[in-house]
Coordinates of C-alpha atoms in Angstrom, one line a residue:
M128 CA 33.3 329.3 219.4
S129 CA 36.7 328.6 220.1
V130 CA 39.0 327.0 217.5
I131 CA 42.2 325.2 217.6
V132 CA 44.8 327.0 215.6
E133 CA 47.6 324.7 214.3
T134 CA 51.0 326.2 214.7
P135 CA 53.7 325.1 212.2
A136 CA 55.0 321.6 212.4
K137 CA 57.6 320.9 214.8
K138 CA 60.9 320.5 213.0
F139 CA 63.2 320.3 215.9
E140 CA 63.5 317.6 218.7
L141 CA 64.0 318.0 222.3
L142 CA 67.7 317.4 223.3
P143 CA 67.9 314.4 225.6
K144 CA 68.1 315.2 229.2
R145 CA 71.3 314.5 230.9
D146 CA 71.7 311.9 233.4
T147 CA 72.1 314.0 236.8
S148 CA 72.4 311.0 239.1
S149 CA 76.2 310.7 238.5
D150 CA 79.0 312.1 240.9
G151 CA 79.8 315.2 238.8
E152 CA 80.0 318.5 240.5
L153 CA 76.9 320.7 240.7
L154 CA 77.2 324.7 240.2
E155 CA 74.9 327.0 241.9
I156 CA 74.5 330.4 240.4
S157 CA 72.1 333.4 241.1
M158 CA 70.8 335.1 238.1
G159 CA 69.7 338.6 239.3
P160 CA 68.4 340.4 240.9
Q161 CA 69.9 343.0 238.6
H162 CA 70.1 341.1 235.3
P163 CA 68.6 342.4 232.0
S164 CA 67.0 338.9 231.1
T165 CA 65.0 338.6 234.2
H166 CA 62.6 341.3 233.3
G167 CA 62.9 343.3 236.3
V168 CA 64.1 343.1 239.9
F169 CA 64.1 339.2 240.2
R170 CA 66.3 336.4 241.0
M171 CA 66.6 332.9 239.9
D172 CA 68.7 330.4 242.1
V173 CA 69.8 327.9 239.6
V174 CA 71.6 324.6 240.2
L175 CA 73.3 323.3 237.0
D176 CA 75.0 320.2 236.1
G177 CA 77.2 321.3 233.3
E178 CA 74.8 323.5 231.2
R179 CA 71.7 321.5 232.4
V180 CA 69.3 322.8 235.0
V181 CA 68.7 320.5 237.8
K182 CA 67.0 322.9 240.2
L183 CA 65.5 326.3 239.9
K184 CA 63.9 328.8 242.4
P185 CA 62.4 332.0 241.8
V186 CA 63.1 334.6 244.0
F187 CA 61.3 338.1 244.3
G188 CA 59.8 340.5 246.8
Y189 CA 62.5 343.1 245.9
L190 CA 59.6 345.4 244.9
H191 CA 57.0 344.7 247.5
R192 CA 55.0 347.8 248.4
N193 CA 52.3 346.7 250.6
H194 CA 49.5 347.2 247.9
E195 CA 46.9 345.2 249.5
K196 CA 47.2 346.5 253.0
I197 CA 47.4 350.2 251.6
G198 CA 44.2 349.5 249.8
E199 CA 42.3 348.5 253.1
G200 CA 43.6 351.9 254.5
T201 CA 42.4 354.0 251.5
S202 CA 39.2 354.9 250.0
Y203 CA 37.7 352.7 247.2
L204 CA 38.4 355.6 244.8
G205 CA 41.6 356.2 246.3
S206 CA 43.2 352.8 245.4
M207 CA 42.3 353.2 241.5
P208 CA 45.6 355.0 240.8
Y209 CA 47.4 352.1 242.7
T210 CA 46.0 349.6 240.5
D211 CA 48.0 351.3 237.5
R212 CA 51.3 350.4 239.3
L213 CA 50.4 346.8 239.5
D214 CA 51.3 346.2 235.7
Y215 CA 52.8 349.3 234.1
F216 CA 52.0 347.9 230.5
C217 CA 48.3 347.2 231.4
S218 CA 46.9 350.4 233.4
M219 CA 43.6 350.1 231.6
T220 CA 42.5 346.5 232.3
N221 CA 43.8 346.8 235.8
N222 CA 41.5 349.8 236.3
W223 CA 38.7 347.8 234.8
A224 CA 39.3 344.5 237.0
Y225 CA 39.2 346.7 240.1
A226 CA 35.9 348.9 238.9
L227 CA 34.2 345.5 238.1
A228 CA 34.9 344.2 241.5
V229 CA 33.5 347.5 243.2
E230 CA 30.4 347.5 240.9
K231 CA 29.5 344.1 241.8
L232 CA 29.9 345.1 245.6
A233 CA 27.9 348.3 245.2
G234 CA 25.4 347.3 242.4
L235 CA 26.3 350.0 239.9
Q236 CA 25.6 349.7 236.3
V237 CA 27.4 350.9 233.4
P238 CA 26.2 352.8 230.6
E239 CA 26.4 351.4 227.1
R240 CA 28.9 353.8 225.7
A241 CA 31.3 353.4 228.5
E242 CA 30.8 349.5 228.1
Y243 CA 32.2 349.8 224.4
L244 CA 35.1 352.3 225.3
R245 CA 36.2 349.8 228.2
V246 CA 36.2 347.2 225.6
I247 CA 38.2 349.4 223.2
L248 CA 40.8 350.4 225.6
A249 CA 41.2 346.8 227.0
E250 CA 41.8 345.5 223.5
L251 CA 44.2 348.3 222.6
T252 CA 46.1 347.3 226.1
R253 CA 46.0 343.7 224.8
L254 CA 47.7 344.6 221.4
Q255 CA 50.6 346.6 223.0
N256 CA 51.4 344.3 225.7
H257 CA 51.4 341.2 223.3
A258 CA 53.4 343.2 220.7
S259 CA 56.1 344.2 223.4
L260 CA 56.2 340.4 224.7
C261 CA 57.0 339.4 221.2
G262 CA 59.5 342.0 221.0
F263 CA 61.3 341.3 224.4
L264 CA 61.2 337.4 223.6
T265 CA 63.3 337.7 220.4
Q266 CA 65.7 340.1 222.1
D267 CA 66.1 337.3 224.9
M268 CA 67.0 334.9 222.1
G269 CA 69.7 337.4 221.0
A270 CA 68.0 339.2 218.1
S271 CA 69.5 342.7 217.3
G272 CA 66.5 344.5 218.7
T273 CA 64.7 345.1 215.2
P274 CA 61.6 343.2 216.3
L275 CA 61.5 344.9 219.6
M276 CA 61.7 348.5 217.9
Y277 CA 59.1 347.4 215.5
A278 CA 56.9 346.2 218.5
F279 CA 57.5 349.6 220.6
R280 CA 56.7 351.5 217.3
E281 CA 53.2 350.2 217.3
R282 CA 53.1 350.3 221.2
E283 CA 53.8 354.2 220.9
K284 CA 50.8 354.8 218.8
V285 CA 48.8 352.9 221.5
L286 CA 50.2 355.1 224.2
D287 CA 49.4 358.1 222.2
L288 CA 45.8 357.3 222.2
F289 CA 45.8 356.5 225.9
E290 CA 47.4 360.1 226.6
A291 CA 44.8 361.7 224.3
I292 CA 41.9 360.2 226.1
S293 CA 43.2 359.9 229.8
G294 CA 46.2 362.6 229.9
A295 CA 48.7 359.9 230.8
R296 CA 50.4 357.5 228.6
M297 CA 51.1 354.7 231.1
M298 CA 49.3 355.4 234.6
C299 CA 46.2 356.3 233.2
N300 CA 43.7 356.1 236.2
F301 CA 40.7 356.3 233.9
M302 CA 38.0 353.9 234.8
R303 CA 35.6 354.9 237.4
F304 CA 32.9 352.7 239.2
G305 CA 29.9 352.9 236.9
G306 CA 31.7 354.1 234.1
L307 CA 34.7 356.2 233.0
R308 CA 36.3 359.6 234.1
C309 CA 35.4 361.3 231.1
D310 CA 34.2 360.9 227.4
A311 CA 36.5 360.4 224.6
P312 CA 37.5 363.8 222.9
D313 CA 36.4 364.6 219.5
G314 CA 38.3 362.7 216.8
W315 CA 39.5 360.1 219.2
L316 CA 37.8 357.3 217.9
A317 CA 38.8 358.1 214.4
Q318 CA 42.4 358.2 215.5
V319 CA 41.9 354.7 216.9
K320 CA 40.2 353.4 213.8
K321 CA 43.4 354.7 211.9
V322 CA 45.8 352.6 214.1
V323 CA 43.6 349.6 214.1
D324 CA 43.4 349.7 210.5
E325 CA 46.9 349.6 210.1
F326 CA 47.7 347.1 212.8
P327 CA 47.3 344.2 210.6
A328 CA 50.1 345.1 208.2
F329 CA 52.4 345.3 211.1
L330 CA 51.2 341.8 212.2
D331 CA 51.9 340.5 208.6
E332 CA 55.5 342.2 208.6
F333 CA 56.2 340.9 212.2
S334 CA 54.9 337.3 211.2
A335 CA 56.8 337.4 207.9
L336 CA 60.0 338.1 210.0
L337 CA 59.6 335.6 212.9
D338 CA 56.9 333.1 212.5
Q339 CA 58.8 330.4 210.3
N340 CA 62.4 332.0 211.1
E341 CA 64.6 328.9 211.7
I342 CA 66.5 330.3 214.6
L343 CA 63.3 331.0 216.5
M344 CA 61.7 327.8 215.7
A345 CA 64.9 325.8 216.9
R346 CA 65.1 327.9 220.1
T347 CA 61.3 327.7 221.0
Q348 CA 60.0 324.5 219.7
N349 CA 60.1 321.7 222.3
V350 CA 61.6 324.0 224.8
G351 CA 59.9 324.9 228.0
V352 CA 56.8 322.6 227.6
L353 CA 54.1 323.0 230.2
P354 CA 51.8 320.0 230.4
R355 CA 48.0 320.7 230.2
E356 CA 47.3 318.8 233.6
L357 CA 50.1 320.8 235.2
A358 CA 48.7 324.2 233.8
I359 CA 45.3 323.3 235.1
S360 CA 46.3 322.2 238.4
A361 CA 48.6 325.2 239.2
G362 CA 45.9 327.6 238.2
I363 CA 47.7 329.2 235.1
T364 CA 45.6 331.3 233.0
G365 CA 45.7 333.4 229.8
P366 CA 48.1 332.8 226.7
M367 CA 50.1 330.3 228.8
L368 CA 47.2 328.0 229.7
R369 CA 45.6 328.4 226.0
A370 CA 49.2 327.5 224.7
T371 CA 48.6 323.9 226.1
G372 CA 45.1 323.6 224.4
V373 CA 43.0 324.3 227.1
N374 CA 39.9 326.5 225.8
Y375 CA 39.5 328.9 228.7
D376 CA 39.2 332.8 227.8
L377 CA 37.2 334.8 230.8
R378 CA 35.8 337.0 227.5
K379 CA 33.8 333.8 226.4
V380 CA 33.4 332.2 229.8
D381 CA 32.2 335.2 231.9
K382 CA 31.3 337.4 228.9
Y383 CA 31.9 340.4 231.4
G384 CA 31.2 343.8 230.0
I385 CA 29.7 343.4 226.5
Y386 CA 32.1 340.8 225.0
D387 CA 29.0 338.4 224.1
R388 CA 28.3 341.0 221.3
F389 CA 31.5 340.4 219.5
E390 CA 32.6 337.7 217.1
F391 CA 36.1 336.4 217.8
K392 CA 38.0 333.2 218.1
V393 CA 40.0 331.9 220.9
P394 CA 43.4 330.6 219.4
L395 CA 44.6 327.2 221.1
G396 CA 48.0 325.8 221.0
E397 CA 48.8 321.9 220.8
H398 CA 52.3 321.6 222.7
G399 CA 52.5 324.2 225.4
D400 CA 56.1 325.2 224.5
V401 CA 57.7 328.4 224.1
Y402 CA 57.0 328.7 220.3
D403 CA 53.1 327.9 221.1
R404 CA 53.2 330.8 223.7
Y405 CA 54.7 333.1 221.0
M406 CA 52.0 332.2 218.7
M407 CA 49.2 332.8 221.1
R408 CA 50.2 336.3 221.5
V409 CA 50.4 336.8 217.6
L410 CA 47.1 335.1 217.0
E411 CA 45.4 337.0 219.9
M412 CA 46.3 340.3 218.4
R413 CA 44.5 339.4 215.2
E414 CA 41.5 338.6 217.4
S415 CA 41.6 342.1 219.1
V416 CA 41.9 343.5 216.0
K417 CA 38.5 342.0 215.0
I418 CA 36.9 343.0 218.3
L419 CA 38.0 346.5 217.9
Q420 CA 36.8 346.9 214.5
Q421 CA 33.3 345.8 215.6
A422 CA 33.3 347.8 218.7
L423 CA 34.3 351.2 216.8
A424 CA 31.5 350.1 214.2
T425 CA 28.5 349.9 216.6
I426 CA 29.7 352.3 219.5
P427 CA 26.6 354.3 220.5
A428 CA 26.4 357.9 221.9
G429 CA 25.3 358.6 225.3
P430 CA 26.5 359.0 229.1
I431 CA 29.6 357.4 230.4
V432 CA 28.8 357.0 234.0
D433 CA 25.8 355.6 235.9
P434 CA 24.1 358.5 237.5
K435 CA 23.6 356.8 240.7
T436 CA 27.1 356.8 241.5
K437 CA 28.4 359.0 244.2
L438 CA 32.2 359.1 244.7
R439 CA 32.2 361.4 247.4
G440 CA 31.1 359.6 250.8
F441 CA 31.2 356.2 248.8
R442 CA 30.3 353.4 251.2
P443 CA 29.1 350.2 249.5
K444 CA 26.8 348.0 251.7
A445 CA 28.3 345.2 253.7
G446 CA 29.2 342.3 251.7
E447 CA 31.7 340.7 249.4
A448 CA 32.6 340.5 245.6
Y449 CA 35.2 339.3 243.2
G450 CA 35.7 340.9 239.8
R451 CA 37.7 339.3 237.3
I452 CA 38.8 339.7 233.7
E453 CA 40.9 338.4 230.9
G454 CA 43.9 340.6 231.2
P455 CA 46.8 340.4 228.7
K456 CA 48.6 338.0 230.9
G457 CA 45.8 335.9 232.4
E458 CA 43.1 336.2 234.9
L459 CA 43.2 339.5 236.8
G460 CA 41.0 339.6 239.8
F461 CA 40.4 341.6 242.8
Y462 CA 38.3 340.4 246.0
L463 CA 36.6 343.0 248.2
I464 CA 35.2 342.7 251.5
S465 CA 33.2 345.9 252.6
D466 CA 31.8 346.4 256.2
G467 CA 30.0 349.6 255.3
S468 CA 32.9 352.0 255.9
P469 CA 34.7 354.2 253.4
N470 CA 37.4 351.6 253.0
P471 CA 37.5 348.1 252.1
Y472 CA 37.7 345.8 255.1
R473 CA 39.7 343.3 252.8
Y474 CA 41.5 343.8 249.5
R475 CA 43.0 341.2 247.7
V476 CA 44.7 341.0 244.2
R477 CA 44.7 337.8 242.1
P478 CA 47.9 338.6 239.9
P479 CA 48.3 336.5 236.9
S480 CA 52.2 337.3 236.3
F481 CA 52.6 335.9 240.1
I482 CA 50.5 332.6 239.6
N483 CA 52.1 332.0 236.2
L484 CA 55.5 332.1 237.5
T485 CA 55.1 329.3 240.1
I486 CA 55.7 326.6 237.4
L487 CA 58.9 328.2 236.1
E488 CA 60.9 325.3 237.5
D489 CA 58.8 322.8 236.0
M490 CA 59.2 324.0 232.4
C491 CA 63.1 324.9 232.9
L492 CA 64.4 321.3 234.2
G493 CA 66.7 319.6 232.0
H494 CA 67.1 322.6 229.8
T495 CA 70.2 325.0 229.4
V496 CA 71.0 328.3 230.7
G497 CA 70.1 330.0 227.5
D498 CA 66.8 328.1 227.3
I499 CA 65.7 329.4 230.8
I500 CA 66.1 333.1 229.6
I501 CA 63.6 332.6 226.8
I502 CA 61.2 330.3 229.1
L503 CA 61.1 333.1 231.6
G504 CA 60.4 335.6 229.0
S505 CA 57.4 333.5 227.7
V506 CA 55.5 333.6 230.7
D507 CA 55.3 337.4 230.5
I508 CA 55.8 338.9 234.0
V509 CA 55.8 342.4 235.5
L510 CA 57.5 342.4 238.9
G511 CA 54.8 345.1 240.1
E512 CA 52.4 342.7 239.7
V513 CA 54.4 339.6 241.0
D514 CA 55.3 341.6 244.4
R515 CA 52.7 344.0 244.9

């Protein structure tokens, strides 16, 4: 069951929007594409009346790499390492979403142990992604860098675990159709348990530093409000959607993998502002710790790949499939059409970073230049996924 988690009471009121119908001169500026606040090679064309935003246009495409067309000219397995590059924070979950689509297409089953390891790797990915986002968000507000360094300290522990099991810290290329590339090495699960058991202490420290911090609350409460109806109609997913109070989490809705075996809550916000989006990440990390503790306690022995999987000469029968997961940033999906050849006839990505970015102007209108920096930061984008 999902629960509504009440965030601290709002102490600060939204500043009154300035009347932009006057004859005052408007200023047009471009923020980016090379700007530290834009979280990558990204540009915002902003029209200002004084300090207030009256128009904003996101401009991207600087990192377009033709990902989908490359996928249609590459074997199914050959596309797996390309998924790593979509979101370099979330290599493992990128792999999983793609593997899930191919498994549906080919009718492959995933062994129990591999399912548990997939959940463990996905929730570790959620921990390091959300921790990093909270650190970046505070840095966007002008923090000295202490919260970001705390977050990166914990992220390093997770990346060490990824390196130990896959050989790579960020571009892991670890999932395979019907399972995983290899089993966890001896002692790896014990290392994961140590990191997971210590993580709540970091969250307590982080929350004590920030959750009730007056500066953070003043900068984020009633800023960048996303109405629930707009979020739904725009296809927004993930923590951004749940911050508006919409109870939608694919781990509960689709119950893909073995998520139906674990007890965890889905935190929901009430106001849909930057503060609620920050709190969603903090609360979701606490729930990920619960999932990890349950998975580590019950993971079975056994094979880690479906014996029917034949990667050499892999040719799924003609058909189509859509595989989707609850990635750290929202719904990440892959749509594949097979014509029976070694390569997909059609390869399509549903990237949460791109879709969640489409309502940026709606959240920024009437706010100041300083506000739009943290509003963008609360969306949590990676340009490799936006541009593809």
